[in-house]
CSV table of C-alpha atoms in Angstrom, one decimal:
chain,number,residue,atom,x,y,z
A,1236,MET,CA,2.2,4.1,-15.4
A,1237,GLN,CA,2.5,7.8,-14.4
A,1238,VAL,CA,-0.8,9.6,-13.7
A,1239,THR,CA,-1.9,12.9,-12.3
A,1240,TYR,CA,-4.9,13.3,-10.0
A,1241,TRP,CA,-6.6,16.6,-9.6
A,1242,LEU,CA,-8.2,17.0,-6.1
A,1243,GLU,CA,-11.0,19.5,-5.8
A,1244,HIS,CA,-10.2,19.9,-2.1
A,1245,ALA,CA,-7.4,18.2,-0.3
A,1246,TRP,CA,-6.3,17.9,3.3
A,1247,LEU,CA,-2.6,18.9,3.4
A,1248,ASP,CA,-2.2,18.5,7.1
A,1249,PRO,CA,-3.3,20.7,8.9
A,1250,VAL,CA,-5.2,22.7,6.3
A,1251,VAL,CA,-7.7,22.2,3.5
A,1252,GLU,CA,-6.4,23.3,0.1
A,1253,PRO,CA,-8.6,23.8,-3.0
A,1254,GLY,CA,-7.3,22.7,-6.4
A,1255,VAL,CA,-4.4,20.3,-5.8
A,1256,ALA,CA,-2.6,18.3,-8.5
A,1257,VAL,CA,-0.9,15.2,-7.3
A,1258,GLU,CA,1.5,13.6,-9.7
A,1259,VAL,CA,2.2,9.9,-9.3
A,1260,ALA,CA,5.3,8.2,-10.6
A,1261,GLY,CA,5.4,4.7,-12.1
A,1262,ASP,CA,6.4,3.2,-8.7
A,1263,GLY,CA,3.0,4.3,-7.2
A,1264,ARG,CA,4.6,7.1,-5.1
A,1265,ILE,CA,3.7,10.8,-5.2
A,1266,SER,CA,6.3,12.6,-7.2
A,1267,ALA,CA,4.9,16.1,-6.8
A,1268,VAL,CA,2.1,18.0,-5.1
A,1269,ARG,CA,1.0,21.4,-6.6
A,1270,THR,CA,-1.5,23.7,-5.0
A,1271,GLY,CA,-3.5,26.5,-6.4
A,1272,VAL,CA,-4.4,24.5,-9.6
A,1273,GLU,CA,-7.8,25.9,-10.3
A,1274,ALA,CA,-8.8,23.5,-13.1
A,1275,PRO,CA,-7.9,19.9,-13.8
A,1276,PRO,CA,-4.8,19.7,-16.0
A,1277,PRO,CA,-5.2,18.0,-19.4
A,1278,GLY,CA,-5.5,14.2,-18.9
A,1279,ALA,CA,-5.7,14.4,-15.1
A,1280,VAL,CA,-8.1,12.1,-13.2
A,1281,VAL,CA,-10.6,14.3,-11.4
A,1282,LEU,CA,-11.5,13.5,-7.7
A,1283,ARG,CA,-14.3,15.8,-6.8
A,1284,GLY,CA,-15.0,16.2,-3.1
A,1285,PHE,CA,-12.6,16.2,-0.2
A,1286,THR,CA,-9.5,14.0,-0.5
A,1287,VAL,CA,-7.5,12.8,2.5
A,1288,PRO,CA,-4.6,10.4,2.7
A,1289,GLY,CA,-5.8,6.8,2.7
A,1290,LEU,CA,-7.0,5.7,6.1
A,1291,ALA,CA,-5.2,3.2,8.3
A,1292,ASN,CA,-7.3,0.7,10.2
A,1293,ALA,CA,-4.7,-0.1,12.9
A,1294,HIS,CA,-6.6,-3.0,14.6
A,1295,SER,CA,-8.7,-5.7,12.8
A,1296,HIS,CA,-9.9,-9.2,13.5
A,1297,ALA,CA,-11.3,-9.9,10.0
A,1298,PHE,CA,-13.3,-13.0,11.1
A,1299,HIS,CA,-15.2,-11.0,13.6
A,1300,ARG,CA,-17.1,-9.4,10.7
A,1301,ALA,CA,-19.1,-12.7,10.6
A,1302,LEU,CA,-20.5,-11.9,14.1
A,1303,ARG,CA,-22.2,-8.6,13.1
A,1304,ALA,CA,-25.8,-8.6,14.3
A,1305,THR,CA,-25.7,-12.1,15.8
A,1306,VAL,CA,-23.9,-10.8,18.9
A,1307,GLN,CA,-26.4,-8.0,19.4
A,1308,VAL,CA,-29.1,-10.4,20.6
A,1309,GLY,CA,-29.6,-10.4,24.3
A,1310,SER,CA,-27.2,-9.1,26.9
A,1311,GLY,CA,-24.0,-10.0,28.6
A,1312,THR,CA,-20.3,-9.0,28.8
A,1313,PHE,CA,-17.1,-9.3,26.8
A,1314,TRP,CA,-16.8,-12.8,28.2
A,1315,THR,CA,-20.2,-14.0,26.9
A,1316,TRP,CA,-19.5,-12.3,23.6
A,1317,ARG,CA,-16.2,-14.3,23.4
A,1318,GLU,CA,-18.0,-17.6,23.5
A,1319,THR,CA,-19.9,-16.7,20.3
A,1320,MET,CA,-16.7,-15.5,18.7
A,1321,TYR,CA,-15.0,-18.9,19.5
A,1322,GLN,CA,-17.8,-20.7,17.6
A,1323,VAL,CA,-17.2,-18.7,14.4
A,1324,ALA,CA,-13.4,-19.1,14.8
A,1325,SER,CA,-13.8,-22.9,15.0
A,1326,ARG,CA,-15.4,-23.1,11.5
A,1327,LEU,CA,-12.8,-21.2,9.5
A,1328,THR,CA,-10.4,-22.9,7.1
A,1329,PRO,CA,-7.8,-21.3,5.0
A,1330,ASP,CA,-10.2,-21.1,2.0
A,1331,SER,CA,-13.2,-19.8,3.9
A,1332,TYR,CA,-11.0,-17.3,5.8
A,1333,HIS,CA,-9.6,-16.1,2.5
A,1334,ALA,CA,-13.1,-15.6,1.1
A,1335,LEU,CA,-14.3,-13.7,4.2
A,1336,ALA,CA,-11.2,-11.6,4.6
A,1337,ARG,CA,-11.2,-10.6,0.9
A,1338,ALA,CA,-14.8,-9.4,1.3
A,1339,VAL,CA,-14.0,-7.6,4.6
A,1340,TYR,CA,-11.0,-5.9,3.2
A,1341,ALA,CA,-13.0,-4.8,0.2
A,1342,GLU,CA,-15.6,-3.3,2.6
A,1343,MET,CA,-12.7,-1.5,4.2
A,1344,ALA,CA,-11.6,-0.1,0.8
A,1345,LEU,CA,-15.1,1.2,0.2
A,1346,ALA,CA,-14.8,3.0,3.5
A,1347,GLY,CA,-11.6,4.7,2.5
A,1348,ILE,CA,-9.2,2.4,4.3
A,1349,THR,CA,-6.0,1.7,2.3
A,1350,ALA,CA,-4.0,-0.2,5.0
A,1351,VAL,CA,-5.1,-2.6,7.7
A,1352,GLY,CA,-3.3,-4.1,10.7
A,1353,GLU,CA,-4.6,-7.7,11.0
A,1354,PHE,CA,-4.1,-9.0,14.6
A,1355,HIS,CA,-3.9,-12.6,13.5
A,1356,TYR,CA,-4.1,-15.6,15.8
A,1357,LEU,CA,-6.0,-18.2,14.0
A,1358,HIS,CA,-2.9,-20.2,13.0
A,1359,HIS,CA,-3.8,-23.9,13.0
A,1360,ALA,CA,-6.6,-26.4,12.4
A,1361,PRO,CA,-9.3,-26.4,15.1
A,1362,ASP,CA,-7.6,-29.2,17.1
A,1363,GLY,CA,-4.2,-27.4,17.0
A,1364,THR,CA,-2.7,-29.4,14.2
A,1365,PRO,CA,-0.5,-27.2,11.9
A,1366,TYR,CA,-1.6,-27.1,8.3
A,1367,ASP,CA,0.8,-28.5,5.7
A,1368,ASP,CA,1.8,-24.9,5.3
A,1369,PRO,CA,2.0,-23.7,8.9
A,1370,ASN,CA,1.2,-20.2,7.7
A,1371,ALA,CA,-1.7,-21.1,5.5
A,1372,MET,CA,-4.1,-18.9,7.5
A,1373,GLY,CA,-1.8,-15.9,7.5
A,1374,GLU,CA,-1.0,-16.3,3.8
A,1375,ALA,CA,-4.8,-16.4,3.1
A,1376,LEU,CA,-5.1,-13.0,4.8
A,1377,ILE,CA,-2.1,-11.5,2.8
A,1378,ALA,CA,-3.6,-12.8,-0.5
A,1379,ALA,CA,-7.1,-11.4,0.5
A,1380,ALA,CA,-5.7,-7.9,1.0
A,1381,ALA,CA,-3.9,-8.0,-2.4
A,1382,GLU,CA,-7.1,-9.1,-4.1
A,1383,ALA,CA,-9.1,-6.3,-2.3
A,1384,GLY,CA,-6.5,-3.8,-3.3
A,1385,ILE,CA,-5.2,-2.6,0.1
A,1386,ARG,CA,-2.1,-2.9,2.1
A,1387,ILE,CA,-1.8,-5.1,5.1
A,1388,THR,CA,0.5,-5.5,8.1
A,1389,LEU,CA,0.0,-9.0,9.3
A,1390,LEU,CA,0.5,-8.8,13.1
A,1391,ASP,CA,1.2,-12.5,13.7
A,1392,THR,CA,0.1,-13.1,17.2
A,1393,ALA,CA,1.5,-15.2,20.0
A,1394,TYR,CA,-1.4,-16.8,22.0
A,1395,LEU,CA,-0.2,-19.6,24.2
A,1396,SER,CA,-2.4,-19.8,27.3
A,1397,SER,CA,-6.0,-19.7,28.4
A,1398,GLY,CA,-5.0,-17.4,31.2
A,1399,PHE,CA,-1.8,-16.6,33.1
A,1400,GLY,CA,0.0,-19.9,32.4
A,1401,ALA,CA,-2.9,-22.3,32.1
A,1402,ALA,CA,-3.0,-24.6,29.1
A,1403,PRO,CA,-5.2,-23.4,26.1
A,1404,ASP,CA,-8.8,-24.6,26.3
A,1405,ARG,CA,-10.4,-26.5,23.4
A,1406,HIS,CA,-11.4,-23.3,21.7
A,1407,GLN,CA,-7.9,-21.9,21.8
A,1408,LEU,CA,-5.9,-24.9,20.5
A,1409,ARG,CA,-5.7,-23.5,17.0
A,1410,PHE,CA,-4.3,-20.2,18.3
A,1411,SER,CA,-1.3,-21.7,20.1
A,1412,ASP,CA,2.2,-22.6,18.9
A,1413,GLY,CA,3.0,-24.1,22.3
A,1414,THR,CA,5.9,-21.8,23.1
A,1415,ALA,CA,7.1,-18.4,22.0
A,1416,GLU,CA,10.1,-20.0,20.3
A,1417,ALA,CA,7.9,-22.1,18.2
A,1418,TRP,CA,5.8,-19.1,17.4
A,1419,ALA,CA,8.9,-17.2,16.3
A,1420,GLU,CA,10.1,-20.1,14.1
A,1421,ARG,CA,6.7,-20.3,12.3
A,1422,CYS,CA,6.2,-16.6,11.7
A,1423,SER,CA,9.8,-16.1,10.6
A,1424,ALA,CA,8.9,-18.0,7.5
A,1425,LEU,CA,6.4,-15.3,6.5
A,1426,LYS,CA,7.7,-13.0,3.7
A,1427,GLU,CA,7.0,-9.4,3.2
A,1428,ARG,CA,6.0,-8.2,-0.3
A,1429,GLY,CA,4.9,-5.0,-1.9
A,1430,HIS,CA,1.6,-4.6,-0.2
A,1431,ALA,CA,2.3,-6.6,2.9
A,1432,ARG,CA,4.5,-6.2,5.9
A,1433,ILE,CA,5.0,-8.5,8.8
A,1434,GLY,CA,4.7,-7.5,12.5
A,1435,ALA,CA,4.2,-9.3,15.8
A,1436,ALA,CA,1.7,-9.2,18.5
A,1437,VAL,CA,1.3,-10.4,22.1
A,1438,HIS,CA,-2.4,-11.3,22.4
A,1439,SER,CA,-2.5,-10.2,26.0
A,1440,VAL,CA,-0.8,-10.8,29.3
A,1441,ARG,CA,-3.5,-13.4,29.9
A,1442,ALA,CA,-2.5,-15.4,26.8
A,1443,VAL,CA,1.3,-15.1,26.8
A,1444,PRO,CA,3.1,-16.1,30.1
A,1445,ALA,CA,5.6,-13.6,31.4
A,1446,ARG,CA,8.5,-15.9,30.7
A,1447,GLU,CA,7.6,-15.9,27.0
A,1448,LEU,CA,7.1,-12.1,26.5
A,1449,GLY,CA,10.8,-11.4,26.0
A,1450,THR,CA,11.0,-13.8,23.0
A,1451,VAL,CA,8.2,-12.0,21.2
A,1452,ALA,CA,9.7,-8.6,21.9
A,1453,ALA,CA,13.1,-9.7,20.8
A,1454,TRP,CA,11.7,-11.1,17.5
A,1455,ALA,CA,10.1,-7.7,16.7
A,1456,GLU,CA,13.2,-5.8,17.8
A,1457,ALA,CA,15.5,-7.8,15.6
A,1458,ARG,CA,13.3,-7.0,12.6
A,1459,ARG,CA,12.5,-3.4,13.6
A,1460,ALA,CA,8.9,-4.6,13.2
A,1461,PRO,CA,5.7,-3.2,14.8
A,1462,LEU,CA,4.6,-5.0,18.0
A,1463,HIS,CA,1.0,-4.8,19.2
A,1464,VAL,CA,-0.7,-6.0,22.3
A,1465,HIS,CA,-4.2,-6.0,23.8
A,1466,LEU,CA,-3.6,-4.1,27.0
A,1467,SER,CA,-5.9,-3.7,30.0
A,1468,GLU,CA,-9.1,-4.1,27.9
A,1469,GLN,CA,-10.8,-5.7,30.9
A,1470,THR,CA,-10.6,-5.1,34.6
A,1471,ALA,CA,-10.6,-8.9,35.1
A,1472,GLU,CA,-7.3,-9.0,33.1
A,1473,ASN,CA,-5.8,-6.4,35.5
A,1474,GLU,CA,-7.0,-8.3,38.5
A,1475,GLY,CA,-5.6,-11.6,37.2
A,1476,CYS,CA,-2.3,-10.1,36.4
A,1477,LEU,CA,-2.0,-8.5,39.9
A,1478,GLU,CA,-2.7,-11.9,41.4
A,1479,ALA,CA,-0.3,-13.8,39.2
A,1480,TYR,CA,2.6,-11.4,39.0
A,1481,GLY,CA,2.0,-8.7,41.6
A,1482,MET,CA,1.9,-5.9,39.1
A,1483,THR,CA,-0.3,-4.4,36.4
A,1484,PRO,CA,-0.2,-5.6,32.8
A,1485,THR,CA,1.6,-2.4,31.8
A,1486,GLN,CA,4.2,-2.9,34.4
A,1487,LEU,CA,4.7,-6.5,33.4
A,1488,LEU,CA,5.1,-5.6,29.7
A,1489,ALA,CA,7.6,-2.9,30.7
A,1490,GLU,CA,9.6,-5.3,32.8
A,1491,HIS,CA,9.9,-7.7,29.8
A,1492,GLY,CA,10.9,-5.2,27.2
A,1493,VAL,CA,7.6,-5.1,25.3
A,1494,LEU,CA,6.9,-1.3,25.5
A,1495,GLY,CA,8.6,1.1,23.1
A,1496,ASP,CA,8.2,3.4,20.2
A,1497,ARG,CA,7.3,0.5,17.7
A,1498,THR,CA,4.8,-1.0,20.2
A,1499,THR,CA,1.1,-0.2,20.2
A,1500,GLY,CA,-1.2,-1.0,23.1
A,1501,VAL,CA,-4.7,-1.8,21.8
A,1502,HIS,CA,-7.5,-0.3,24.0
A,1503,ASN,CA,-5.4,0.8,27.0
A,1504,THR,CA,-8.6,1.2,28.8
A,1505,HIS,CA,-8.2,0.4,32.5
A,1506,LEU,CA,-4.9,2.1,33.4
A,1507,THR,CA,-3.4,3.5,36.6
A,1508,ASP,CA,-1.6,6.8,36.6
A,1509,GLY,CA,1.7,4.9,36.8
A,1510,ASP,CA,0.7,2.8,33.7
A,1511,ILE,CA,0.0,6.0,31.7
A,1512,ALA,CA,3.3,7.4,32.7
A,1513,LEU,CA,5.1,4.2,31.6
A,1514,ILE,CA,3.3,4.1,28.3
A,1515,GLY,CA,3.9,7.8,27.6
A,1516,SER,CA,7.6,7.8,28.7
A,1517,THR,CA,8.4,4.9,26.3
A,1518,ALA,CA,6.4,6.5,23.4
A,1519,THR,CA,4.3,3.3,23.2
A,1520,GLY,CA,1.3,4.0,21.0
A,1521,THR,CA,-2.4,3.6,21.8
A,1522,CYS,CA,-4.9,2.2,19.4
A,1523,MET,CA,-8.4,3.2,20.3
A,1524,CYS,CA,-11.4,1.2,19.0
A,1525,PRO,CA,-14.4,3.1,20.3
A,1526,THR,CA,-17.2,1.3,18.5
A,1527,THR,CA,-15.9,-2.1,19.8
A,1528,GLU,CA,-15.1,-0.8,23.2
A,1529,ARG,CA,-18.6,0.5,23.7
A,1530,ASP,CA,-20.2,-2.5,21.9
A,1531,LEU,CA,-18.6,-4.8,24.3
A,1532,ALA,CA,-19.2,-2.5,27.3
A,1533,ASP,CA,-15.4,-2.4,27.9
A,1534,GLY,CA,-15.3,1.3,29.0
A,1535,ILE,CA,-13.7,4.5,27.8
A,1536,GLY,CA,-9.9,4.6,27.7
A,1537,PRO,CA,-8.0,7.7,28.9
A,1538,ALA,CA,-6.9,8.7,25.4
A,1539,VAL,CA,-6.5,12.4,26.2
A,1540,VAL,CA,-4.1,11.9,29.0
A,1541,LEU,CA,-2.2,9.1,27.2
A,1542,GLN,CA,-1.5,11.4,24.3
A,1543,ARG,CA,-0.5,14.2,26.6
A,1544,ALA,CA,1.9,11.7,28.3
A,1545,GLY,CA,3.6,11.0,24.9
A,1546,SER,CA,1.5,8.1,23.4
A,1547,PRO,CA,0.7,8.5,19.7
A,1548,LEU,CA,-3.0,7.7,18.9
A,1549,SER,CA,-4.3,5.5,16.2
A,1550,LEU,CA,-7.7,4.0,15.4
A,1551,GLY,CA,-9.1,0.6,14.6
A,1552,SER,CA,-12.5,-1.1,13.9
A,1553,ASP,CA,-11.5,-4.2,15.8
A,1554,SER,CA,-14.6,-6.5,15.9
A,1555,HIS,CA,-16.1,-4.7,12.9
A,1556,ALA,CA,-19.4,-4.0,14.5
A,1557,VAL,CA,-19.1,-1.3,11.9
A,1558,ILE,CA,-16.3,-0.5,9.5
A,1559,ASP,CA,-16.1,3.3,9.5
A,1560,LEU,CA,-13.0,5.2,10.7
A,1561,PHE,CA,-14.9,8.5,10.6
A,1562,GLU,CA,-17.1,7.0,13.2
A,1563,GLU,CA,-14.1,5.8,15.2
A,1564,ALA,CA,-12.5,9.2,15.1
A,1565,ARG,CA,-15.6,11.1,16.2
A,1566,ALA,CA,-16.5,8.5,18.8
A,1567,MET,CA,-13.1,9.0,20.5
A,1568,GLU,CA,-13.9,12.7,20.8
A,1569,LEU,CA,-17.6,12.3,21.7
A,1570,ASP,CA,-17.0,9.6,24.3
A,1571,GLU,CA,-14.6,11.9,26.0
A,1572,ARG,CA,-17.2,14.7,25.9
A,1573,LEU,CA,-19.7,12.4,27.7
A,1574,ARG,CA,-17.1,11.5,30.3
A,1575,THR,CA,-15.9,15.1,31.0
A,1576,ARG,CA,-18.9,17.2,30.0
A,1577,ARG,CA,-16.5,19.3,27.9
A,1578,ARG,CA,-16.2,19.7,24.2
A,1579,GLY,CA,-13.2,19.9,21.9
A,1580,HIS,CA,-10.5,17.6,23.2
A,1581,TRP,CA,-9.1,17.1,19.7
A,1582,THR,CA,-9.3,19.2,16.6
A,1583,ALA,CA,-10.6,17.6,13.4
A,1584,ALA,CA,-7.1,17.7,12.0
A,1585,ALA,CA,-5.7,15.8,15.1
A,1586,LEU,CA,-8.4,13.1,14.7
A,1587,LEU,CA,-7.7,12.8,10.9
A,1588,ARG,CA,-4.0,12.4,11.8
A,1589,ALA,CA,-4.8,9.5,14.1
A,1590,ALA,CA,-6.7,7.9,11.2
A,1591,THR,CA,-3.9,8.5,8.7
A,1592,ALA,CA,-0.3,9.3,9.4
A,1593,ASP,CA,-0.2,8.0,13.0
A,1594,GLY,CA,-2.2,4.9,12.1
A,1595,HIS,CA,0.2,4.0,9.3
A,1596,ALA,CA,3.2,4.6,11.6
A,1597,ALA,CA,1.7,2.2,14.1
A,1598,LEU,CA,1.6,-0.4,11.3
A,1599,GLY,CA,5.1,0.0,10.2
A,1600,TRP,CA,4.3,2.2,7.2
A,1601,PRO,CA,5.8,5.6,8.4
A,1602,GLU,CA,6.2,6.9,4.9
A,1603,ALA,CA,2.4,6.6,4.3
A,1604,GLY,CA,-0.6,8.6,5.5
A,1605,ARG,CA,0.2,12.0,4.0
A,1606,ILE,CA,-0.2,13.7,0.7
A,1607,GLU,CA,3.3,14.8,-0.1
A,1608,ALA,CA,6.2,13.9,-2.4
A,1609,GLY,CA,7.7,10.6,-1.7
A,1610,ALA,CA,4.7,9.1,0.1
A,1611,PRO,CA,2.7,6.3,-1.4
A,1612,ALA,CA,-0.2,7.6,-3.6
A,1613,ASP,CA,-2.9,6.4,-1.3
A,1614,LEU,CA,-6.0,8.7,-1.3
A,1615,ALA,CA,-9.6,8.6,-0.2
A,1616,THR,CA,-12.2,11.1,-1.4
A,1617,ILE,CA,-15.3,12.0,0.6
A,1618,ALA,CA,-18.3,13.5,-1.1
A,1619,LEU,CA,-19.2,17.0,0.0
A,1620,ASP,CA,-22.7,16.8,-1.6
A,1621,SER,CA,-24.3,13.8,0.2
A,1622,VAL,CA,-27.3,14.3,2.6
A,1623,ARG,CA,-24.8,14.2,5.4
A,1624,THR,CA,-22.2,16.5,4.0
A,1625,ALA,CA,-24.2,18.9,1.8
A,1626,GLY,CA,-23.9,22.6,2.7
A,1627,ALA,CA,-20.4,22.2,4.0
A,1628,VAL,CA,-18.0,25.1,3.8
A,1629,PRO,CA,-15.0,23.7,1.9
A,1630,ARG,CA,-12.5,25.2,4.3
A,1631,LEU,CA,-14.2,23.2,7.1
A,1632,ALA,CA,-14.1,19.9,5.1
A,1633,ALA,CA,-12.0,18.2,7.8
A,1634,GLU,CA,-14.7,19.0,10.4
A,1635,THR,CA,-17.4,17.8,8.0
A,1636,ALA,CA,-15.5,14.5,7.4
A,1637,VAL,CA,-14.9,13.8,11.0
A,1638,PHE,CA,-18.2,14.9,12.6
A,1639,ALA,CA,-20.7,14.3,9.8
A,1640,ALA,CA,-19.5,11.9,7.1
A,1641,THR,CA,-19.7,8.2,7.2
A,1642,ALA,CA,-18.0,5.4,5.2
A,1643,SER,CA,-20.9,5.6,2.8
A,1644,ASP,CA,-19.7,9.1,1.7
A,1645,VAL,CA,-16.4,7.7,0.4
A,1646,ARG,CA,-16.5,8.1,-3.4
A,1647,HIS,CA,-13.0,7.3,-4.7
A,1648,VAL,CA,-10.0,5.4,-3.3
A,1649,VAL,CA,-6.6,5.2,-4.8
A,1650,VAL,CA,-3.8,2.8,-3.5
A,1651,GLY,CA,-0.3,3.1,-4.9
A,1652,GLY,CA,-1.6,5.3,-7.7
A,1653,ARG,CA,-4.2,2.8,-8.8
A,1654,ALA,CA,-7.9,3.4,-8.6
A,1655,VAL,CA,-9.4,0.8,-6.3
A,1656,VAL,CA,-12.8,2.5,-5.7
A,1657,ARG,CA,-14.4,4.7,-8.3
A,1658,ASP,CA,-17.8,6.4,-7.8
A,1659,GLY,CA,-18.4,4.2,-4.8
A,1660,VAL,CA,-17.9,0.9,-6.7
A,1661,HIS,CA,-15.0,-1.4,-6.0
A,1662,ALA,CA,-12.9,-1.9,-9.1
A,1663,LEU,CA,-11.7,-5.4,-8.2
A,1664,ILE,CA,-14.7,-6.8,-6.4
A,1665,PRO,CA,-17.8,-5.1,-8.0
A,1666,ASP,CA,-20.4,-6.7,-5.7
A,1667,VAL,CA,-18.8,-6.6,-2.2
A,1668,ALA,CA,-22.2,-7.0,-0.5
A,1669,SER,CA,-22.7,-10.4,-2.2
A,1670,ALA,CA,-19.2,-11.5,-1.4
A,1671,LEU,CA,-19.8,-10.7,2.2
A,1672,SER,CA,-23.2,-12.5,2.3
A,1673,THR,CA,-21.7,-15.6,0.7
A,1674,ALA,CA,-18.6,-15.7,2.9
A,1675,VAL,CA,-20.6,-15.1,6.2
A,1676,ALA,CA,-23.3,-17.7,5.2
A,1677,ALA,CA,-20.6,-20.3,4.7
A,1678,LEU,CA,-19.7,-20.1,8.4
A,1679,ARG,CA,-23.2,-20.6,9.8
């Protein structure tokens, strides 16, 4: 059904325009964008506030949402946090994962996120036995996204080793297909559909031996699919890679054909100057996840120099300590301010671009993330009259969104021309909080 949305204020990169009419065709794509429309046209759906393209969460582990708060007790490192994560992972079934992911993706929709990149490695039963449908867990995630009303790129992940060729430990048995060829055979059975695209991932150089990397890269190349990889998240990973292969993780990935303009390195935290040059020269993307990186005490990645070198930036909520891409965007800037003691590394428009167009491109949706004819009609509207945003000058709405708003300020969300969130209420899952509570409680 054709529909017209009237946007009180809209971000038409790089400027804020008042009074924008967006016409949506029956296929859910924008057919026309008209500026200078001072009042809503007859029959138009009114979106008051500041409307931006739907946000892209480029890095998610949906089941980590069940860890919120429990992993904030005590102290430790990434490695101690990982033990708690393994316990939750061991309890998931296709049904319980579907229920949890459905609620998590609905939480994302409420936060203005219209597309998610799910870095998925919980493939099999806890003892490593494949389900009757070997892709039961991945299909559960695809179905969950549809029911929550958002798009998904399922980044089916190769995870074959507990570390640099060692066999998977008991926690990791369900992650492993044994070999990259077996991984490729299984995920080749996954089918794309209107709201879902299929990509690939190398969990890390720890978890995929060097001899297997080329198989994963070739699978993605043959399909022109996005390829993601956790890269240099931990110094221990760098040290182990140097010991095992005599080179950094970035150098190893480059040697085996993993880097490239459809590849995104997630975190890219502990890099050498040579690593940065390799990532930039190959146009490999960088997905920063600042709330997780600081929650796990990982460190601050060199996002500024990576972008200058040629690496496009995207954003993810990763472990879902919070689900708020406005927080991720401002955290990237504010963390850099702390490190350099200088302000203004990115404009608000540049940070919004990372959360929208560049995030969608990293997930294999290059046509999305902008308000223009031909793009999917994916929109998120932020209130400009909440206690956080009130008093904003409309022409500075982008700065208000990035540096003051939170996910709680999202009022309306449209995906493919269909209203998924209206007045802060999810249209498909009216009580998202209860759905989350029930799904998380089932895993305790």
